[in-house]
mmCIF file of C-alpha atoms in Angstrom:
data_model
loop_
_atom_site.group_PDB
_atom_site.id
_atom_site.type_symbol
_atom_site.label_atom_id
_atom_site.label_comp_id
_atom_site.label_asym_id
_atom_site.label_seq_id
_atom_site.Cartn_x
_atom_site.Cartn_y
_atom_site.Cartn_z
ATOM 1 C CA MET U 1 -9.326 97.046 52.769
ATOM 2 C CA LEU U 2 -7.084 94.817 54.857
ATOM 3 C CA PHE U 3 -4.436 96.169 57.107
ATOM 4 C CA TRP U 4 -1.861 93.767 58.430
ATOM 5 C CA LYS U 5 -0.669 94.518 61.899
ATOM 6 C CA ASN U 6 2.642 93.305 63.168
ATOM 7 C CA LYS U 7 1.740 91.557 66.372
ATOM 8 C CA LYS U 8 4.232 91.069 69.141
ATOM 9 C CA PRO U 9 4.825 87.403 69.790
ATOM 10 C CA GLN U 10 3.098 86.432 73.007
ATOM 11 C CA PRO U 11 5.254 84.620 75.562
ATOM 12 C CA GLU U 12 4.501 80.952 75.960
ATOM 13 C CA ASP U 13 2.863 80.011 79.223
ATOM 14 C CA TYR U 14 4.098 77.570 81.857
ATOM 15 C CA ASP U 15 2.738 76.531 85.256
ATOM 16 C CA LYS U 16 4.337 79.192 87.454
ATOM 17 C CA GLU U 17 2.992 77.659 90.672
ATOM 18 C CA ASN U 18 4.716 74.290 90.188
ATOM 19 C CA TRP U 19 7.582 74.921 87.755
ATOM 20 C CA LYS U 20 10.510 77.305 88.179
ATOM 21 C CA PRO U 21 12.757 78.370 85.260
ATOM 22 C CA VAL U 22 16.411 77.495 85.977
ATOM 23 C CA LEU U 23 19.774 76.914 84.329
ATOM 24 C CA LYS U 24 21.202 73.451 84.911
ATOM 25 C CA CYS U 25 24.984 73.808 84.807
ATOM 26 C CA SER U 26 27.714 71.205 84.644
ATOM 27 C CA ILE U 27 30.572 71.637 87.096
ATOM 28 C CA CYS U 28 32.995 69.688 84.873
ATOM 29 C CA ASN U 29 32.718 71.364 81.493
ATOM 30 C CA GLY U 30 30.475 74.409 82.026
ATOM 31 C CA GLU U 31 27.587 73.269 79.810
ATOM 32 C CA GLN U 32 24.298 75.016 80.509
ATOM 33 C CA VAL U 33 20.772 73.807 79.799
ATOM 34 C CA ALA U 34 17.748 76.037 80.286
ATOM 35 C CA GLY U 35 14.591 74.384 81.493
ATOM 36 C CA PHE U 36 12.039 74.101 84.244
ATOM 37 C CA TRP U 37 12.441 72.557 87.694
ATOM 38 C CA ASN U 38 9.395 71.196 89.540
ATOM 39 C CA ILE U 39 9.540 72.709 93.022
ATOM 40 C CA HIS U 40 7.549 69.820 94.532
ATOM 41 C CA THR U 41 9.161 66.737 92.982
ATOM 42 C CA GLY U 42 12.588 68.010 91.896
ATOM 43 C CA GLN U 43 12.015 66.856 88.312
ATOM 44 C CA PHE U 44 13.853 68.843 85.611
ATOM 45 C CA LYS U 45 12.456 69.359 82.095
ATOM 46 C CA GLU U 46 15.073 70.395 79.526
ATOM 47 C CA GLU U 47 14.023 73.108 77.149
ATOM 48 C CA CYS U 48 17.163 74.181 75.252
ATOM 49 C CA PHE U 49 20.951 74.028 75.316
ATOM 50 C CA ILE U 50 22.563 77.410 76.048
ATOM 51 C CA ARG U 51 25.790 78.127 74.160
ATOM 52 C CA ASN U 52 25.874 81.923 74.432
ATOM 53 C CA HIS U 53 24.151 84.905 75.992
ATOM 54 C CA ALA U 54 21.890 85.439 72.956
ATOM 55 C CA GLU U 55 20.358 81.961 73.369
ATOM 56 C CA LEU U 56 19.736 82.677 77.053
ATOM 57 C CA LEU U 57 17.959 85.925 76.178
ATOM 58 C CA SER U 58 15.920 84.093 73.541
ATOM 59 C CA PHE U 59 14.766 81.532 76.136
ATOM 60 C CA GLN U 60 13.832 84.312 78.569
ATOM 61 C CA GLN U 61 11.849 86.178 75.876
ATOM 62 C CA LYS U 62 10.086 82.995 74.749
ATOM 63 C CA TYR U 63 8.626 82.472 78.226
ATOM 64 C CA GLY U 64 8.417 86.102 79.382
ATOM 65 C CA ILE U 65 11.031 85.680 82.129
ATOM 66 C CA GLU U 66 12.351 89.031 83.337
ATOM 67 C CA THR U 67 14.601 87.967 86.217
ATOM 68 C CA ASP U 68 17.951 86.190 86.229
ATOM 69 C CA LEU U 69 17.702 82.420 86.238
ATOM 70 C CA GLU U 70 18.877 80.432 89.236
ATOM 71 C CA LYS U 71 21.680 77.993 88.492
ATOM 72 C CA ILE U 72 21.443 74.414 89.747
ATOM 73 C CA TYR U 73 24.326 71.944 89.611
#
């Protein structure tokens, strides 16, 4: 007999020693892009465009981020 278990989706992993999750915000029009900022080189990798709070929560759940994201301009 097979029993199907509903597994919780596991958060995706990222290099926490070198990359920091941030929100890149535009001063002009208020656009926000969630992504990762390399703390050594300053490089930014875009992950997704944030249009509302639900998309921000989705990004945080996808990567297991429990704190508020720092905003960079």
